[in-house]
């Protein structure tokens, strides 16, 4: 199928960009992939996603669709007859697939993702409550965009993010706003990304502690695979589906984590279903040309680690 009016704005190492790329391949939709440099965002990206200014963005017929899982659902519905269904047809199975995709993003993705462009802090430099959050972000070596707010003329983003109290600070992580300074501190402590924690971890015990939430999450997903896959190759059955795409995009960074820390995340003895699923997923024709090589991702990681450690030590 040829679609000259389909464009995808993204960056090759991004786990979230892999999702729509795989979905487009599943549906055999041709598209132009426009590589974005997140240090110098293009005018097209800023125009297409003016609120959050982040990737991925799908542009179809001049219209922009943002957020990776939202894009995947759009692709599934728009090109319904162009390939196998990505979301299950049965309403119950569809609801379960959406549940596990949300679980992956809420409980696992932030631990594994290398993304650094999705955290924003709305505040004022003079506010002690905002200073609390800034200190916590610094301790955790989390890069963020600070958006100065005027308490006289409150910005549209602040009013949208905290519509009840309309006050600072507000932390926006992956488009989700968190309000109240002490609540934000707890959130930051719980959702410290794995990649950064491993970068600053010293010693076997520290690395083990950083990986523990990921191990716990994979054990739960092993059971989900048995229930959703019903004995077949993928969460979606015989073909790659919604949960497969949601989770599979992190396999590249899982392998980097294993290689750089001499650990095993996908342990065949402990999670045999997911172990075999990962092999089948990466071997699928829709995934092969999208999943980056482990060595290439590892080189990208090596460039980031000194910066993370420098921020942590300072």
GROMACS .gro file of C-alpha atoms in nm:
model
  314
    1UNK     CA    1   0.000   0.000   0.000
    2UNK     CA    2   0.133   0.343  -0.094
    3UNK     CA    3   0.051   0.647   0.119
    4UNK     CA    4   0.246   0.955   0.014
    5UNK     CA    5   0.073   1.170   0.275
    6UNK     CA    6   0.197   0.978   0.582
    7UNK     CA    7   0.491   1.112   0.780
    8UNK     CA    8   0.635   1.009   1.115
    9UNK     CA    9   0.847   1.248   1.319
   10UNK     CA   10   1.083   1.064   1.551
   11UNK     CA   11   1.430   0.959   1.658
   12UNK     CA   12   1.574   0.613   1.588
   13UNK     CA   13   1.674   0.523   1.950
   14UNK     CA   14   1.334   0.621   2.093
   15UNK     CA   15   1.133   0.331   2.230
   16UNK     CA   16   0.810   0.523   2.187
   17UNK     CA   17   0.883   0.601   1.822
   18UNK     CA   18   0.930   0.228   1.754
   19UNK     CA   19   0.564   0.168   1.842
   20UNK     CA   20   0.406   0.354   1.547
   21UNK     CA   21   0.683   0.231   1.315
   22UNK     CA   22   0.597  -0.131   1.396
   23UNK     CA   23   0.223  -0.060   1.368
   24UNK     CA   24   0.270   0.097   1.024
   25UNK     CA   25   0.469  -0.208   0.916
   26UNK     CA   26   0.199  -0.442   1.047
   27UNK     CA   27  -0.054  -0.254   0.832
   28UNK     CA   28   0.185  -0.235   0.531
   29UNK     CA   29   0.154   0.144   0.521
   30UNK     CA   30   0.435   0.330   0.344
   31UNK     CA   31   0.552   0.646   0.520
   32UNK     CA   32   0.830   0.902   0.535
   33UNK     CA   33   1.038   0.883   0.853
   34UNK     CA   34   1.166   1.228   0.948
   35UNK     CA   35   1.452   1.207   1.198
   36UNK     CA   36   1.431   1.468   1.472
   37UNK     CA   37   1.721   1.614   1.670
   38UNK     CA   38   1.578   1.674   2.015
   39UNK     CA   39   1.849   1.929   2.095
   40UNK     CA   40   1.725   2.135   1.801
   41UNK     CA   41   1.359   2.057   1.735
   42UNK     CA   42   1.231   2.124   1.385
   43UNK     CA   43   0.967   2.381   1.302
   44UNK     CA   44   0.747   2.096   1.180
   45UNK     CA   45   0.763   1.921   1.518
   46UNK     CA   46   0.691   2.243   1.709
   47UNK     CA   47   0.399   2.314   1.479
   48UNK     CA   48   0.265   1.958   1.490
   49UNK     CA   49   0.288   1.918   1.869
   50UNK     CA   50   0.282   2.276   1.999
   51UNK     CA   51   0.185   2.189   2.358
   52UNK     CA   52   0.440   1.922   2.452
   53UNK     CA   53   0.683   1.955   2.159
   54UNK     CA   54   0.787   1.590   2.167
   55UNK     CA   55   0.803   1.281   1.951
   56UNK     CA   56   0.652   1.073   1.808
   57UNK     CA   57   0.408   1.261   1.587
   58UNK     CA   58   0.222   1.100   1.299
   59UNK     CA   59   0.112   1.335   1.023
   60UNK     CA   60  -0.155   1.192   0.796
   61UNK     CA   61  -0.323   1.395   0.527
   62UNK     CA   62  -0.196   1.714   0.694
   63UNK     CA   63  -0.338   1.623   1.036
   64UNK     CA   64  -0.117   1.555   1.340
   65UNK     CA   65  -0.165   1.271   1.590
   66UNK     CA   66   0.052   1.262   1.905
   67UNK     CA   67   0.137   1.007   2.179
   68UNK     CA   68   0.267   0.663   2.081
   69UNK     CA   69  -0.023   0.440   2.192
   70UNK     CA   70  -0.277   0.690   2.063
   71UNK     CA   71  -0.100   0.679   1.725
   72UNK     CA   72  -0.103   0.298   1.725
   73UNK     CA   73  -0.480   0.296   1.782
   74UNK     CA   74  -0.528   0.553   1.504
   75UNK     CA   75  -0.324   0.340   1.262
   76UNK     CA   76  -0.528   0.032   1.352
   77UNK     CA   77  -0.860   0.206   1.292
   78UNK     CA   78  -0.760   0.415   0.989
   79UNK     CA   79  -0.613   0.126   0.792
   80UNK     CA   80  -0.854  -0.133   0.924
   81UNK     CA   81  -0.848  -0.342   0.604
   82UNK     CA   82  -0.478  -0.304   0.525
   83UNK     CA   83  -0.348  -0.575   0.758
   84UNK     CA   84  -0.427  -0.777   1.068
   85UNK     CA   85  -0.609  -0.602   1.353
   86UNK     CA   86  -0.371  -0.468   1.617
   87UNK     CA   87  -0.631  -0.433   1.892
   88UNK     CA   88  -0.845  -0.743   1.963
   89UNK     CA   89  -1.190  -0.751   1.806
   90UNK     CA   90  -1.364  -0.882   2.118
   91UNK     CA   91  -1.457  -0.590   2.349
   92UNK     CA   92  -1.338  -0.770   2.663
   93UNK     CA   93  -1.005  -0.870   2.508
   94UNK     CA   94  -0.967  -0.515   2.378
   95UNK     CA   95  -1.019  -0.373   2.729
   96UNK     CA   96  -0.765  -0.618   2.873
   97UNK     CA   97  -0.510  -0.524   2.606
   98UNK     CA   98  -0.551  -0.155   2.687
   99UNK     CA   99  -0.513  -0.233   3.058
  100UNK     CA  100  -0.180  -0.410   3.011
  101UNK     CA  101  -0.054  -0.143   2.773
  102UNK     CA  102  -0.130   0.118   3.041
  103UNK     CA  103   0.043  -0.102   3.300
  104UNK     CA  104   0.354  -0.120   3.081
  105UNK     CA  105   0.368   0.258   3.051
  106UNK     CA  106   0.276   0.334   3.412
  107UNK     CA  107   0.481   0.068   3.592
  108UNK     CA  108   0.755  -0.047   3.357
  109UNK     CA  109   0.821   0.200   3.076
  110UNK     CA  110   0.950   0.480   3.297
  111UNK     CA  111   1.194   0.238   3.455
  112UNK     CA  112   1.336   0.131   3.121
  113UNK     CA  113   1.303   0.436   2.898
  114UNK     CA  114   1.601   0.645   2.802
  115UNK     CA  115   1.376   0.936   2.701
  116UNK     CA  116   1.483   1.266   2.854
  117UNK     CA  117   1.257   1.518   2.684
  118UNK     CA  118   0.921   1.453   2.851
  119UNK     CA  119   0.962   1.609   3.198
  120UNK     CA  120   0.850   1.966   3.263
  121UNK     CA  121   0.823   2.165   3.582
  122UNK     CA  122   0.586   2.460   3.606
  123UNK     CA  123   0.694   2.699   3.879
  124UNK     CA  124   0.854   3.019   3.996
  125UNK     CA  125   1.220   3.051   4.089
  126UNK     CA  126   1.134   3.221   4.420
  127UNK     CA  127   0.887   2.959   4.546
  128UNK     CA  128   1.019   2.731   4.825
  129UNK     CA  129   0.768   2.466   4.722
  130UNK     CA  130   0.903   2.470   4.368
  131UNK     CA  131   1.259   2.463   4.505
  132UNK     CA  132   1.175   2.134   4.679
  133UNK     CA  133   1.096   1.971   4.349
  134UNK     CA  134   1.401   2.119   4.177
  135UNK     CA  135   1.627   1.973   4.447
  136UNK     CA  136   1.464   1.628   4.414
  137UNK     CA  137   1.503   1.628   4.036
  138UNK     CA  138   1.867   1.726   4.078
  139UNK     CA  139   1.932   1.449   4.330
  140UNK     CA  140   1.779   1.197   4.091
  141UNK     CA  141   1.977   1.336   3.793
  142UNK     CA  142   1.655   1.386   3.596
  143UNK     CA  143   1.674   1.641   3.318
  144UNK     CA  144   1.369   1.863   3.286
  145UNK     CA  145   1.239   2.179   3.127
  146UNK     CA  146   1.164   2.456   3.376
  147UNK     CA  147   0.872   2.674   3.267
  148UNK     CA  148   0.858   2.997   3.465
  149UNK     CA  149   0.506   3.095   3.571
  150UNK     CA  150   0.363   3.436   3.652
  151UNK     CA  151   0.117   3.425   3.940
  152UNK     CA  152  -0.058   3.732   3.805
  153UNK     CA  153  -0.114   3.610   3.450
  154UNK     CA  154  -0.125   3.232   3.484
  155UNK     CA  155  -0.030   3.040   3.173
  156UNK     CA  156  -0.269   2.821   2.977
  157UNK     CA  157  -0.059   2.511   3.048
  158UNK     CA  158  -0.077   2.570   3.426
  159UNK     CA  159  -0.455   2.621   3.418
  160UNK     CA  160  -0.496   2.305   3.212
  161UNK     CA  161  -0.257   2.099   3.429
  162UNK     CA  162  -0.396   2.209   3.767
  163UNK     CA  163  -0.753   2.319   3.690
  164UNK     CA  164  -0.877   2.290   4.050
  165UNK     CA  165  -0.623   2.495   4.249
  166UNK     CA  166  -0.443   2.665   3.958
  167UNK     CA  167  -0.117   2.683   4.153
  168UNK     CA  168   0.247   2.578   4.134
  169UNK     CA  169   0.441   2.355   4.136
  170UNK     CA  170   0.317   2.114   3.871
  171UNK     CA  171   0.536   1.836   3.735
  172UNK     CA  172   0.439   1.709   3.391
  173UNK     CA  173   0.577   1.367   3.309
  174UNK     CA  174   0.481   1.217   2.975
  175UNK     CA  175   0.183   1.456   2.955
  176UNK     CA  176   0.056   1.355   3.300
  177UNK     CA  177   0.045   1.640   3.555
  178UNK     CA  178   0.129   1.582   3.922
  179UNK     CA  179   0.045   1.857   4.171
  180UNK     CA  180   0.142   1.948   4.530
  181UNK     CA  181   0.512   1.963   4.614
  182UNK     CA  182   0.527   1.670   4.862
  183UNK     CA  183   0.322   1.448   4.633
  184UNK     CA  184   0.561   1.534   4.349
  185UNK     CA  185   0.861   1.442   4.567
  186UNK     CA  186   0.715   1.096   4.632
  187UNK     CA  187   0.640   1.053   4.263
  188UNK     CA  188   0.997   1.144   4.166
  189UNK     CA  189   1.137   0.900   4.420
  190UNK     CA  190   0.917   0.614   4.299
  191UNK     CA  191   0.959   0.673   3.927
  192UNK     CA  192   1.333   0.731   3.912
  193UNK     CA  193   1.414   0.592   3.564
  194UNK     CA  194   1.612   0.268   3.563
  195UNK     CA  195   1.859   0.385   3.299
  196UNK     CA  196   1.972   0.676   3.517
  197UNK     CA  197   1.973   0.469   3.836
  198UNK     CA  198   2.196   0.209   3.673
  199UNK     CA  199   2.424   0.479   3.538
  200UNK     CA  200   2.503   0.602   3.888
  201UNK     CA  201   2.473   0.268   4.071
  202UNK     CA  202   2.796   0.150   4.228
  203UNK     CA  203   2.833  -0.217   4.314
  204UNK     CA  204   2.631  -0.534   4.269
  205UNK     CA  205   2.381  -0.455   4.548
  206UNK     CA  206   2.297  -0.111   4.405
  207UNK     CA  207   2.242  -0.254   4.057
  208UNK     CA  208   2.022  -0.532   4.199
  209UNK     CA  209   1.809  -0.277   4.387
  210UNK     CA  210   1.767  -0.067   4.074
  211UNK     CA  211   1.653  -0.369   3.872
  212UNK     CA  212   1.412  -0.514   4.128
  213UNK     CA  213   1.097  -0.326   4.008
  214UNK     CA  214   1.165  -0.440   3.652
  215UNK     CA  215   1.195  -0.805   3.757
  216UNK     CA  216   0.866  -0.777   3.948
  217UNK     CA  217   0.693  -0.621   3.648
  218UNK     CA  218   0.816  -0.889   3.408
  219UNK     CA  219   0.684  -1.166   3.635
  220UNK     CA  220   0.337  -1.009   3.621
  221UNK     CA  221   0.363  -0.974   3.244
  222UNK     CA  222   0.455  -1.344   3.217
  223UNK     CA  223   0.113  -1.427   3.363
  224UNK     CA  224  -0.052  -1.166   3.139
  225UNK     CA  225   0.111  -1.327   2.835
  226UNK     CA  226  -0.032  -1.668   2.926
  227UNK     CA  227  -0.382  -1.523   2.970
  228UNK     CA  228  -0.382  -1.289   2.668
  229UNK     CA  229  -0.187  -1.507   2.427
  230UNK     CA  230  -0.386  -1.822   2.505
  231UNK     CA  231  -0.097  -2.047   2.407
  232UNK     CA  232  -0.010  -1.862   2.087
  233UNK     CA  233   0.306  -1.673   1.985
  234UNK     CA  234   0.204  -1.320   2.083
  235UNK     CA  235  -0.008  -1.130   2.332
  236UNK     CA  236  -0.233  -1.061   2.031
  237UNK     CA  237  -0.253  -1.427   1.929
  238UNK     CA  238  -0.099  -1.546   1.603
  239UNK     CA  239  -0.007  -1.193   1.495
  240UNK     CA  240   0.158  -0.899   1.671
  241UNK     CA  241  -0.101  -0.693   1.858
  242UNK     CA  242  -0.140  -0.389   2.080
  243UNK     CA  243   0.033  -0.520   2.395
  244UNK     CA  244   0.312  -0.672   2.187
  245UNK     CA  245   0.389  -0.332   2.038
  246UNK     CA  246   0.358  -0.156   2.376
  247UNK     CA  247   0.610  -0.387   2.542
  248UNK     CA  248   0.826  -0.496   2.251
  249UNK     CA  249   0.966  -0.151   2.183
  250UNK     CA  250   1.167  -0.179   2.509
  251UNK     CA  251   1.347  -0.501   2.416
  252UNK     CA  252   1.640  -0.314   2.263
  253UNK     CA  253   1.707  -0.119   2.582
  254UNK     CA  254   1.654  -0.432   2.793
  255UNK     CA  255   1.937  -0.596   2.600
  256UNK     CA  256   2.158  -0.290   2.651
  257UNK     CA  257   2.083  -0.305   3.024
  258UNK     CA  258   2.177  -0.673   3.030
  259UNK     CA  259   2.498  -0.619   2.835
  260UNK     CA  260   2.623  -0.318   3.029
  261UNK     CA  261   2.542  -0.455   3.375
  262UNK     CA  262   2.606  -0.828   3.324
  263UNK     CA  263   2.252  -0.920   3.427
  264UNK     CA  264   1.966  -1.118   3.275
  265UNK     CA  265   1.624  -0.957   3.259
  266UNK     CA  266   1.449  -1.203   3.029
  267UNK     CA  267   1.544  -1.518   3.219
  268UNK     CA  268   1.430  -1.829   3.031
  269UNK     CA  269   1.405  -2.028   3.355
  270UNK     CA  270   1.190  -1.770   3.537
  271UNK     CA  271   0.980  -1.625   3.254
  272UNK     CA  272   0.991  -1.882   2.970
  273UNK     CA  273   0.685  -1.742   2.797
  274UNK     CA  274   0.824  -1.389   2.767
  275UNK     CA  275   1.166  -1.526   2.672
  276UNK     CA  276   1.023  -1.709   2.369
  277UNK     CA  277   0.786  -1.420   2.295
  278UNK     CA  278   1.082  -1.179   2.273
  279UNK     CA  279   1.255  -1.403   2.019
  280UNK     CA  280   0.941  -1.430   1.806
  281UNK     CA  281   0.869  -1.057   1.830
  282UNK     CA  282   1.216  -0.948   1.716
  283UNK     CA  283   1.214  -1.205   1.433
  284UNK     CA  284   0.886  -1.075   1.288
  285UNK     CA  285   0.914  -0.896   0.955
  286UNK     CA  286   0.728  -0.591   1.094
  287UNK     CA  287   0.993  -0.546   1.363
  288UNK     CA  288   1.325  -0.646   1.202
  289UNK     CA  289   1.397  -0.315   1.028
  290UNK     CA  290   1.279  -0.108   1.327
  291UNK     CA  291   1.453  -0.262   1.629
  292UNK     CA  292   1.800  -0.101   1.661
  293UNK     CA  293   2.108  -0.319   1.700
  294UNK     CA  294   2.213  -0.367   2.061
  295UNK     CA  295   2.568  -0.244   1.996
  296UNK     CA  296   2.439   0.075   1.834
  297UNK     CA  297   2.209   0.145   2.129
  298UNK     CA  298   2.492   0.067   2.370
  299UNK     CA  299   2.710   0.330   2.203
  300UNK     CA  300   2.431   0.584   2.244
  301UNK     CA  301   2.405   0.486   2.611
  302UNK     CA  302   2.779   0.533   2.664
  303UNK     CA  303   2.746   0.892   2.542
  304UNK     CA  304   2.474   0.959   2.801
  305UNK     CA  305   2.626   0.793   3.107
  306UNK     CA  306   2.907   1.050   3.170
  307UNK     CA  307   2.650   1.332   3.158
  308UNK     CA  308   2.422   1.152   3.403
  309UNK     CA  309   2.706   1.079   3.644
  310UNK     CA  310   2.829   1.439   3.623
  311UNK     CA  311   2.482   1.566   3.713
  312UNK     CA  312   2.456   1.317   3.998
  313UNK     CA  313   2.794   1.406   4.146
  314UNK     CA  314   2.721   1.777   4.130
   0.00000   0.00000   0.00000
